[in-house]
Amino acid sequence: MNAKVLGLGRALPNRAVENIELEGVVETSDAWIRERTGIERRHLSTGETTTDLATEAARRALEDSGLAPEDLDLIIVATMTPDYFMPATACLVQKNIGAHRAACFDLSAACSGFVYGLSVAHHFIRSGGSQNVLVIGAETLSRSVDWTDRTTCVIFADGAGAMVLGASTDEGVIRCTLGARGDDQNILSTKAPGLQNFLLAGKPLEDDPGPYMKMDGQTVFRFSTKIVGESIRETLKGTGYSLGDLDWVVPHQANTRIVDYAASRLKLDRSKFFMNVQTTGNTSAASIPIALAEMKEKDVLHSGDLVMLTGFGGGLTWGSALIRF
Ligand code: ACO
């Protein structure tokens, strides 16, 4: 059986924050943020938790799918900002939506997390292990950034997106490929709170950055512009499809300049890349499903479209998925 996309949903915190509002928080400017990242505004939580946003996105995706909560047999939440390390966010969503038959777990692959989760769902459905799977990407990154660090706090934001997949004989998810390079762990990292406790055991941590996200922006930029093209080409291999067959590429919404470079390297029409980072900021694991749900709401994503999703980020990790909608 194939994994067919049955429904999509998204949830953003109510509070939209314009670039200009950040000028009073760190030394930055609307012009700098727009030019270097493409971002114009983002949504930041005023108390909505990762679970709240994930639950709302899940409800909308379920409604869009026409399935009932008890039809789900697996819930996967990709996040690097869970409310709890235990229980998993997926368990909290299960309780909130009443999906009592579902197995639940969280997955950590930073900005590639949604594509990783989708790949797991695809394989569960193909193997017959699951019939209907809910995959969510959800983040409250405003809790994770250092609000005195202008190189990160202007980029990252909050939100959640969800996708319901069901077993079908129709073409659906065609191929997923994933990758990681753990050697580059320090390029993009957030230390777990509590790690400092090792100090009590006499093992001081060198250059302890605290529990906030740290990013070497230029190295991430070079990595991202290269890996997007490589990952897309790798995913097309053996499928019988080529770049020219794609109706859409939906990349992780990191930065418009990364996508401009990647599109020109691939020699692929830039208008085929859907972008909404301008209004959402970088929501990490949530960005791809938020973009897909927005495309559906705007009626630019249609049944039958051939779409390439491509994620990249901390780990370093990357992954792409070719899907017939
Ligand atoms: N406002 C104003 N100035 C700033 C800001 C800011 N918010 N942040 C940095 N600057 C300054 C720097 O201090 C530097 O000043 P200096 O020249 O006086 O030293 C200057 O701007 C240029 O800094 P660079 O780091 O060289 O700026 P760059 O052109 O590389 O842009 C950016 C920085 C936007 C972070 C870029 O490297 C980038 O896009 N990287 C990719 C980051 C990204 O997208 N990460 C997310 C992808 S992965 C994921 O989603 C997990």
Tab-separated table of C-alpha atoms and ligand atoms in Angstrom:
chain	number	residue	atom	x	y	z
A	1	MET	CA	0.000	0.000	0.000
A	2	ASN	CA	1.044	3.609	-0.541
A	3	ALA	CA	0.883	6.451	1.984
A	4	LYS	CA	-1.592	8.983	0.580
A	5	VAL	CA	-1.942	12.498	1.999
A	6	LEU	CA	-5.526	12.774	3.280
A	7	GLY	CA	-5.470	16.056	5.190
A	8	LEU	CA	-3.434	19.123	6.142
A	9	GLY	CA	-3.749	21.710	8.903
A	10	ARG	CA	-1.747	24.485	10.534
A	11	ALA	CA	-1.854	26.642	13.658
A	12	LEU	CA	0.008	29.869	14.336
A	13	PRO	CA	0.016	31.907	17.540
A	14	ASN	CA	-2.319	34.914	17.292
A	15	ARG	CA	0.422	37.474	17.861
A	16	ALA	CA	2.153	38.560	14.630
A	17	VAL	CA	5.374	40.492	15.247
A	18	GLU	CA	6.688	42.823	12.522
A	19	ASN	CA	10.448	43.258	12.002
A	20	ILE	CA	10.203	46.830	13.161
A	21	GLU	CA	9.028	45.660	16.603
A	22	LEU	CA	12.326	43.771	17.025
A	23	GLU	CA	14.284	46.990	16.573
A	24	GLY	CA	13.504	47.736	20.217
A	25	VAL	CA	14.687	44.313	21.383
A	26	VAL	CA	18.102	43.922	19.696
A	27	GLU	CA	20.253	46.163	17.498
A	28	THR	CA	18.730	45.316	14.120
A	29	SER	CA	16.586	46.827	11.380
A	30	ASP	CA	13.635	45.897	9.233
A	31	ALA	CA	15.839	46.467	6.153
A	32	TRP	CA	18.612	44.096	7.383
A	33	ILE	CA	16.183	41.288	8.254
A	34	ARG	CA	14.305	41.577	4.936
A	35	GLU	CA	17.453	41.717	2.837
A	36	ARG	CA	19.349	38.855	4.551
A	37	THR	CA	16.462	36.493	5.302
A	38	GLY	CA	13.319	37.585	3.420
A	39	ILE	CA	11.380	37.638	6.699
A	40	GLU	CA	8.872	40.470	7.205
A	41	ARG	CA	6.954	39.212	10.228
A	42	ARG	CA	6.579	36.073	12.337
A	43	HIS	CA	4.124	34.665	14.878
A	44	LEU	CA	5.325	34.432	18.464
A	45	SER	CA	3.614	32.622	21.299
A	46	THR	CA	1.911	34.608	24.018
A	47	GLY	CA	1.476	31.497	26.120
A	48	GLU	CA	0.492	28.896	23.512
A	49	THR	CA	2.653	25.840	24.138
A	50	THR	CA	4.083	23.468	21.547
A	51	THR	CA	1.334	21.005	22.559
A	52	ASP	CA	-1.398	23.645	22.114
A	53	LEU	CA	-0.211	24.491	18.607
A	54	ALA	CA	0.311	20.827	17.666
A	55	THR	CA	-3.182	19.961	18.907
A	56	GLU	CA	-4.836	22.757	16.902
A	57	ALA	CA	-2.956	21.814	13.716
A	58	ALA	CA	-3.871	18.142	14.282
A	59	ARG	CA	-7.585	18.957	14.695
A	60	ARG	CA	-7.576	20.913	11.433
A	61	ALA	CA	-5.707	18.204	9.522
A	62	LEU	CA	-8.088	15.533	10.837
A	63	GLU	CA	-11.103	17.606	9.823
A	64	ASP	CA	-9.574	18.088	6.368
A	65	SER	CA	-8.971	14.322	6.068
A	66	GLY	CA	-12.515	13.302	6.984
A	67	LEU	CA	-11.107	10.707	9.446
A	68	ALA	CA	-12.131	10.385	13.092
A	69	PRO	CA	-9.484	10.556	15.866
A	70	GLU	CA	-9.972	6.854	16.623
A	71	ASP	CA	-9.005	5.992	13.029
A	72	LEU	CA	-5.404	6.999	13.788
A	73	ASP	CA	-2.988	4.236	14.753
A	74	LEU	CA	0.204	6.309	14.965
A	75	ILE	CA	1.035	9.908	15.925
A	76	ILE	CA	4.534	11.307	15.336
A	77	VAL	CA	5.503	14.800	16.484
A	78	ALA	CA	8.732	16.297	15.137
A	79	THR	CA	9.958	19.029	17.463
A	80	MET	CA	13.071	20.443	19.080
A	81	THR	CA	11.022	22.478	21.544
A	82	PRO	CA	8.838	19.930	23.365
A	83	ASP	CA	6.971	21.041	26.472
A	84	TYR	CA	8.203	17.891	28.240
A	85	PHE	CA	10.976	15.424	27.460
A	86	MET	CA	8.541	12.968	29.022
A	87	PRO	CA	5.747	12.365	28.160
A	88	ALA	CA	6.200	12.882	24.446
A	89	THR	CA	4.267	15.739	22.820
A	90	ALA	CA	2.569	13.087	20.661
A	91	CYS	CA	1.024	11.537	23.810
A	92	LEU	CA	-0.333	14.936	24.884
A	93	VAL	CA	-1.836	15.513	21.423
A	94	GLN	CA	-3.340	12.017	21.520
A	95	LYS	CA	-5.099	12.873	24.774
A	96	ASN	CA	-6.297	16.266	23.488
A	97	ILE	CA	-7.810	14.930	20.268
A	98	GLY	CA	-9.033	11.590	21.698
A	99	ALA	CA	-7.002	9.329	19.393
A	100	HIS	CA	-6.908	6.545	21.970
A	101	ARG	CA	-5.903	3.781	19.507
A	102	ALA	CA	-2.697	5.520	18.378
A	103	ALA	CA	0.885	4.724	19.326
A	104	CYS	CA	2.780	7.949	19.975
A	105	PHE	CA	6.326	9.236	19.902
A	106	ASP	CA	8.359	12.393	19.279
A	107	LEU	CA	11.209	12.665	16.856
A	108	SER	CA	14.192	15.026	16.968
A	109	ALA	CA	15.800	15.984	13.667
A	110	ALA	CA	15.608	19.805	13.924
A	111	CYS	CA	14.424	21.491	10.725
A	112	SER	CA	14.454	18.160	8.843
A	113	GLY	CA	12.136	16.674	11.500
A	114	PHE	CA	8.922	16.779	9.494
A	115	VAL	CA	10.475	14.995	6.499
A	116	TYR	CA	11.994	12.418	8.873
A	117	GLY	CA	8.538	11.878	10.442
A	118	LEU	CA	6.882	11.623	7.049
A	119	SER	CA	9.456	9.019	6.006
A	120	VAL	CA	8.707	6.944	9.127
A	121	ALA	CA	4.952	7.189	8.405
A	122	HIS	CA	5.529	6.159	4.783
A	123	HIS	CA	7.449	3.052	5.852
A	124	PHE	CA	4.920	2.110	8.561
A	125	ILE	CA	2.091	2.291	6.021
A	126	ARG	CA	4.014	0.462	3.282
A	127	SER	CA	4.876	-2.374	5.653
A	128	GLY	CA	1.252	-2.737	6.788
A	129	GLY	CA	2.150	-1.706	10.342
A	130	SER	CA	-0.201	1.294	10.226
A	131	GLN	CA	-3.284	2.353	8.293
A	132	ASN	CA	-3.618	6.013	9.246
A	133	VAL	CA	-0.795	8.163	10.594
A	134	LEU	CA	-0.746	11.743	11.868
A	135	VAL	CA	2.590	13.538	11.419
A	136	ILE	CA	3.016	16.916	13.098
A	137	GLY	CA	5.819	19.464	13.097
A	138	ALA	CA	5.456	21.854	16.046
A	139	GLU	CA	7.752	24.424	17.619
A	140	THR	CA	7.851	27.293	20.088
A	141	LEU	CA	11.323	28.498	19.132
A	142	SER	CA	10.759	31.875	20.799
A	143	ARG	CA	11.431	29.993	24.070
A	144	SER	CA	14.654	28.540	22.723
A	145	VAL	CA	16.381	31.596	21.261
A	146	ASP	CA	18.546	33.996	23.239
A	147	TRP	CA	16.693	37.319	22.955
A	148	THR	CA	20.024	39.183	23.213
A	149	ASP	CA	21.483	37.308	20.191
A	150	ARG	CA	20.465	39.210	17.048
A	151	THR	CA	21.852	36.511	14.750
A	152	THR	CA	19.119	34.046	15.795
A	153	CYS	CA	16.229	35.834	17.505
A	154	VAL	CA	15.135	37.690	14.359
A	155	ILE	CA	14.939	34.450	12.345
A	156	PHE	CA	13.118	31.832	14.406
A	157	ALA	CA	9.393	31.698	15.255
A	158	ASP	CA	6.487	29.579	16.510
A	159	GLY	CA	3.808	27.436	14.865
A	160	ALA	CA	2.631	23.936	13.984
A	161	GLY	CA	1.593	22.032	10.883
A	162	ALA	CA	0.059	18.573	10.547
A	163	MET	CA	-0.513	15.966	7.866
A	164	VAL	CA	-2.784	12.899	7.941
A	165	LEU	CA	-1.642	9.975	5.789
A	166	GLY	CA	-3.684	6.888	4.993
A	167	ALA	CA	-3.035	3.544	3.247
A	168	SER	CA	-4.119	3.676	-0.384
A	169	THR	CA	-3.587	1.908	-3.693
A	170	ASP	CA	-3.245	5.356	-5.337
A	171	GLU	CA	0.158	6.930	-5.830
A	172	GLY	CA	1.076	8.946	-2.714
A	173	VAL	CA	4.474	9.240	-1.042
A	174	ILE	CA	6.797	7.929	-3.758
A	175	ARG	CA	10.262	8.109	-2.227
A	176	CYS	CA	11.933	9.617	0.837
A	177	THR	CA	15.663	9.980	1.396
A	178	LEU	CA	17.296	11.106	4.636
A	179	GLY	CA	20.814	12.016	5.689
A	180	ALA	CA	22.873	13.315	8.591
A	181	ARG	CA	26.380	14.496	9.389
A	182	GLY	CA	26.883	14.400	13.148
A	183	ASP	CA	30.459	15.666	12.829
A	184	ASP	CA	28.943	19.125	12.395
A	185	GLN	CA	26.953	19.156	15.641
A	186	ASN	CA	28.219	22.566	16.775
A	187	ILE	CA	27.119	24.525	13.714
A	188	LEU	CA	23.557	24.631	14.973
A	189	SER	CA	22.829	23.484	18.510
A	190	THR	CA	20.735	23.896	21.637
A	191	LYS	CA	22.020	22.270	24.801
A	192	ALA	CA	19.434	20.397	26.883
A	193	PRO	CA	18.733	22.025	30.250
A	194	GLY	CA	20.188	19.919	33.033
A	195	LEU	CA	23.432	19.119	31.246
A	196	GLN	CA	25.112	21.603	33.563
A	197	ASN	CA	24.422	19.145	36.386
A	198	PHE	CA	27.569	17.305	35.298
A	199	LEU	CA	29.414	20.183	36.927
A	200	LEU	CA	28.531	18.588	40.264
A	201	ALA	CA	30.375	15.487	39.143
A	202	GLY	CA	33.494	17.565	38.573
A	203	LYS	CA	33.249	17.677	34.793
A	204	PRO	CA	33.082	21.383	33.866
A	205	LEU	CA	31.774	22.083	30.390
A	206	GLU	CA	34.008	24.186	28.210
A	207	ASP	CA	32.480	27.275	26.674
A	208	ASP	CA	29.028	26.469	28.036
A	209	PRO	CA	26.471	28.307	25.860
A	210	GLY	CA	23.502	27.700	28.210
A	211	PRO	CA	20.205	26.249	27.005
A	212	TYR	CA	19.820	28.622	24.021
A	213	MET	CA	20.125	28.010	20.328
A	214	LYS	CA	23.527	28.796	18.819
A	215	MET	CA	24.067	29.104	15.083
A	216	ASP	CA	27.046	29.618	12.816
A	217	GLY	CA	24.895	31.321	10.165
A	218	GLN	CA	27.388	31.409	7.316
A	219	THR	CA	28.294	27.724	7.624
A	220	VAL	CA	24.589	26.825	7.772
A	221	PHE	CA	24.063	28.943	4.681
A	222	ARG	CA	26.814	27.151	2.694
A	223	PHE	CA	25.609	23.721	3.824
A	224	SER	CA	21.959	24.472	3.000
A	225	THR	CA	22.491	25.868	-0.486
A	226	LYS	CA	24.479	22.735	-1.419
A	227	ILE	CA	22.401	20.046	0.269
A	228	VAL	CA	18.996	21.137	-1.081
A	229	GLY	CA	19.987	20.362	-4.678
A	230	GLU	CA	21.842	17.150	-3.789
A	231	SER	CA	18.964	15.831	-1.692
A	232	ILE	CA	16.321	16.605	-4.333
A	233	ARG	CA	18.349	14.901	-7.087
A	234	GLU	CA	18.990	11.863	-4.866
A	235	THR	CA	15.269	11.518	-4.085
A	236	LEU	CA	14.264	11.602	-7.764
A	237	LYS	CA	16.691	8.752	-8.576
A	238	GLY	CA	14.981	5.573	-9.694
A	239	THR	CA	11.485	7.065	-9.500
A	240	GLY	CA	11.080	7.664	-13.217
A	241	TYR	CA	10.455	11.357	-12.523
A	242	SER	CA	12.774	14.263	-13.247
A	243	LEU	CA	13.084	17.852	-12.050
A	244	GLY	CA	10.916	19.041	-14.935
A	245	ASP	CA	8.001	16.874	-13.740
A	246	LEU	CA	7.726	18.693	-10.393
A	247	ASP	CA	4.746	20.991	-9.925
A	248	TRP	CA	6.114	22.337	-6.642
A	249	VAL	CA	9.164	22.237	-4.415
A	250	VAL	CA	8.298	23.008	-0.800
A	251	PRO	CA	11.559	23.657	1.045
A	252	HIS	CA	12.109	24.173	4.744
A	253	GLN	CA	11.269	27.859	5.184
A	254	ALA	CA	14.655	29.022	6.447
A	255	ASN	CA	15.548	31.967	4.321
A	256	THR	CA	14.646	33.228	0.826
A	257	ARG	CA	18.313	33.651	-0.144
A	258	ILE	CA	19.061	29.969	0.544
A	259	VAL	CA	16.207	29.011	-1.772
A	260	ASP	CA	17.295	31.508	-4.471
A	261	TYR	CA	20.780	29.939	-4.531
A	262	ALA	CA	19.453	26.377	-4.436
A	263	ALA	CA	17.019	27.045	-7.305
A	264	SER	CA	19.733	28.555	-9.470
A	265	ARG	CA	22.125	25.663	-8.718
A	266	LEU	CA	19.403	23.216	-9.754
A	267	LYS	CA	18.517	25.391	-12.771
A	268	LEU	CA	14.905	25.039	-11.679
A	269	ASP	CA	12.333	27.784	-12.154
A	270	ARG	CA	12.278	29.757	-8.879
A	271	SER	CA	8.486	30.159	-9.128
A	272	LYS	CA	8.152	26.401	-8.501
A	273	PHE	CA	9.486	26.918	-4.947
A	274	PHE	CA	6.687	27.797	-2.535
A	275	MET	CA	7.821	30.273	0.139
A	276	ASN	CA	5.981	31.756	3.102
A	277	VAL	CA	8.948	32.494	5.392
A	278	GLN	CA	8.124	36.164	4.743
A	279	THR	CA	5.096	35.893	7.048
A	280	THR	CA	5.958	32.905	9.274
A	281	GLY	CA	9.689	33.250	9.991
A	282	ASN	CA	11.668	30.028	10.410
A	283	THR	CA	9.518	27.552	12.356
A	284	SER	CA	11.974	24.632	12.010
A	285	ALA	CA	10.148	21.253	11.966
A	286	ALA	CA	6.800	23.022	11.548
A	287	SER	CA	7.699	25.017	8.463
A	288	ILE	CA	6.999	22.481	5.699
A	289	PRO	CA	3.545	21.335	6.906
A	290	ILE	CA	2.576	24.968	7.643
A	291	ALA	CA	3.540	25.839	4.057
A	292	LEU	CA	1.585	22.873	2.637
A	293	ALA	CA	-1.542	23.764	4.621
A	294	GLU	CA	-1.291	27.374	3.458
A	295	MET	CA	-0.921	26.217	-0.157
A	296	LYS	CA	-4.073	24.145	0.183
A	297	GLU	CA	-5.981	27.029	1.795
A	298	LYS	CA	-4.897	29.322	-1.056
A	299	ASP	CA	-5.890	26.672	-3.607
A	300	VAL	CA	-2.437	26.508	-5.199
A	301	LEU	CA	-1.876	22.854	-4.179
A	302	HIS	CA	-4.131	20.515	-6.119
A	303	SER	CA	-4.915	16.831	-6.153
A	304	GLY	CA	-2.534	15.171	-8.627
A	305	ASP	CA	0.312	17.679	-8.119
A	306	LEU	CA	3.809	16.173	-7.925
A	307	VAL	CA	5.593	17.839	-5.005
A	308	MET	CA	9.103	17.615	-3.583
A	309	LEU	CA	9.498	18.446	0.105
A	310	THR	CA	13.027	19.184	1.252
A	311	GLY	CA	14.247	19.837	4.788
A	312	PHE	CA	17.692	20.688	6.203
A	313	GLY	CA	19.019	21.862	9.531
A	314	GLY	CA	20.596	21.002	12.863
A	315	GLY	CA	22.439	17.726	13.279
A	316	LEU	CA	23.362	18.456	10.582
A	317	THR	CA	20.422	16.648	8.993
A	318	TRP	CA	18.561	16.704	5.695
A	319	GLY	CA	15.801	14.838	3.900
A	320	SER	CA	13.474	15.037	0.920
A	321	ALA	CA	10.177	13.397	0.021
A	322	LEU	CA	8.562	13.060	-3.409
A	323	ILE	CA	4.761	12.991	-3.128
A	324	ARG	CA	1.832	12.779	-5.505
A	325	PHE	CA	-0.976	14.761	-3.849
B	1	ACO	N1	20.554	42.790	12.450
B	1	ACO	C1	21.539	43.600	12.033
B	1	ACO	N2	22.805	43.166	11.827
B	1	ACO	C2	23.053	41.862	12.073
B	1	ACO	C3	22.054	40.974	12.521
B	1	ACO	C4	20.774	41.492	12.721
B	1	ACO	N3	19.739	40.724	13.142
B	1	ACO	N4	22.616	39.761	12.680
B	1	ACO	C5	23.907	39.855	12.306
B	1	ACO	N5	24.175	41.147	11.971
B	1	ACO	C6	25.438	41.723	11.533
B	1	ACO	C7	26.638	40.921	11.959
B	1	ACO	O1	27.004	41.207	13.282
B	1	ACO	C8	27.682	41.405	10.961
B	1	ACO	O2	28.154	42.644	11.389
B	1	ACO	P1	29.690	43.029	11.151
B	1	ACO	O3	29.898	42.997	9.672
B	1	ACO	O4	29.789	44.379	11.756
B	1	ACO	O5	30.477	41.970	11.861
B	1	ACO	C9	26.858	41.611	9.698
B	1	ACO	O6	25.488	41.706	10.111
B	1	ACO	C10	27.001	40.506	8.704
B	1	ACO	O7	26.908	39.285	9.434
B	1	ACO	P2	26.968	37.916	8.709
B	1	ACO	O8	26.843	36.821	9.712
B	1	ACO	O9	28.143	37.928	7.774
B	1	ACO	O10	25.651	38.044	7.862
B	1	ACO	P3	25.170	37.109	6.733
B	1	ACO	O11	25.093	37.841	5.465
B	1	ACO	O12	25.879	35.788	6.750
B	1	ACO	O13	23.694	36.868	7.189
B	1	ACO	C11	22.429	35.148	8.195
B	1	ACO	C12	23.440	36.224	8.440
B	1	ACO	C13	21.115	35.769	7.745
B	1	ACO	C14	22.181	34.423	9.519
B	1	ACO	C15	22.963	34.218	7.112
B	1	ACO	O14	24.225	33.706	7.460
B	1	ACO	C16	22.068	33.112	6.843
B	1	ACO	O15	21.057	33.303	6.210
B	1	ACO	N6	22.422	31.879	7.308
B	1	ACO	C17	21.595	30.783	7.235
B	1	ACO	C18	20.919	30.782	8.536
B	1	ACO	C19	19.654	30.081	8.456
B	1	ACO	O16	18.847	30.276	7.588
B	1	ACO	N7	19.519	29.249	9.435
B	1	ACO	C20	18.421	28.498	9.524
B	1	ACO	C21	18.561	27.319	8.596
B	1	ACO	S1	18.786	25.880	9.380
B	1	ACO	C22	17.521	25.797	10.349
B	1	ACO	O17	16.463	26.253	10.022
B	1	ACO	C23	17.715	25.156	11.610
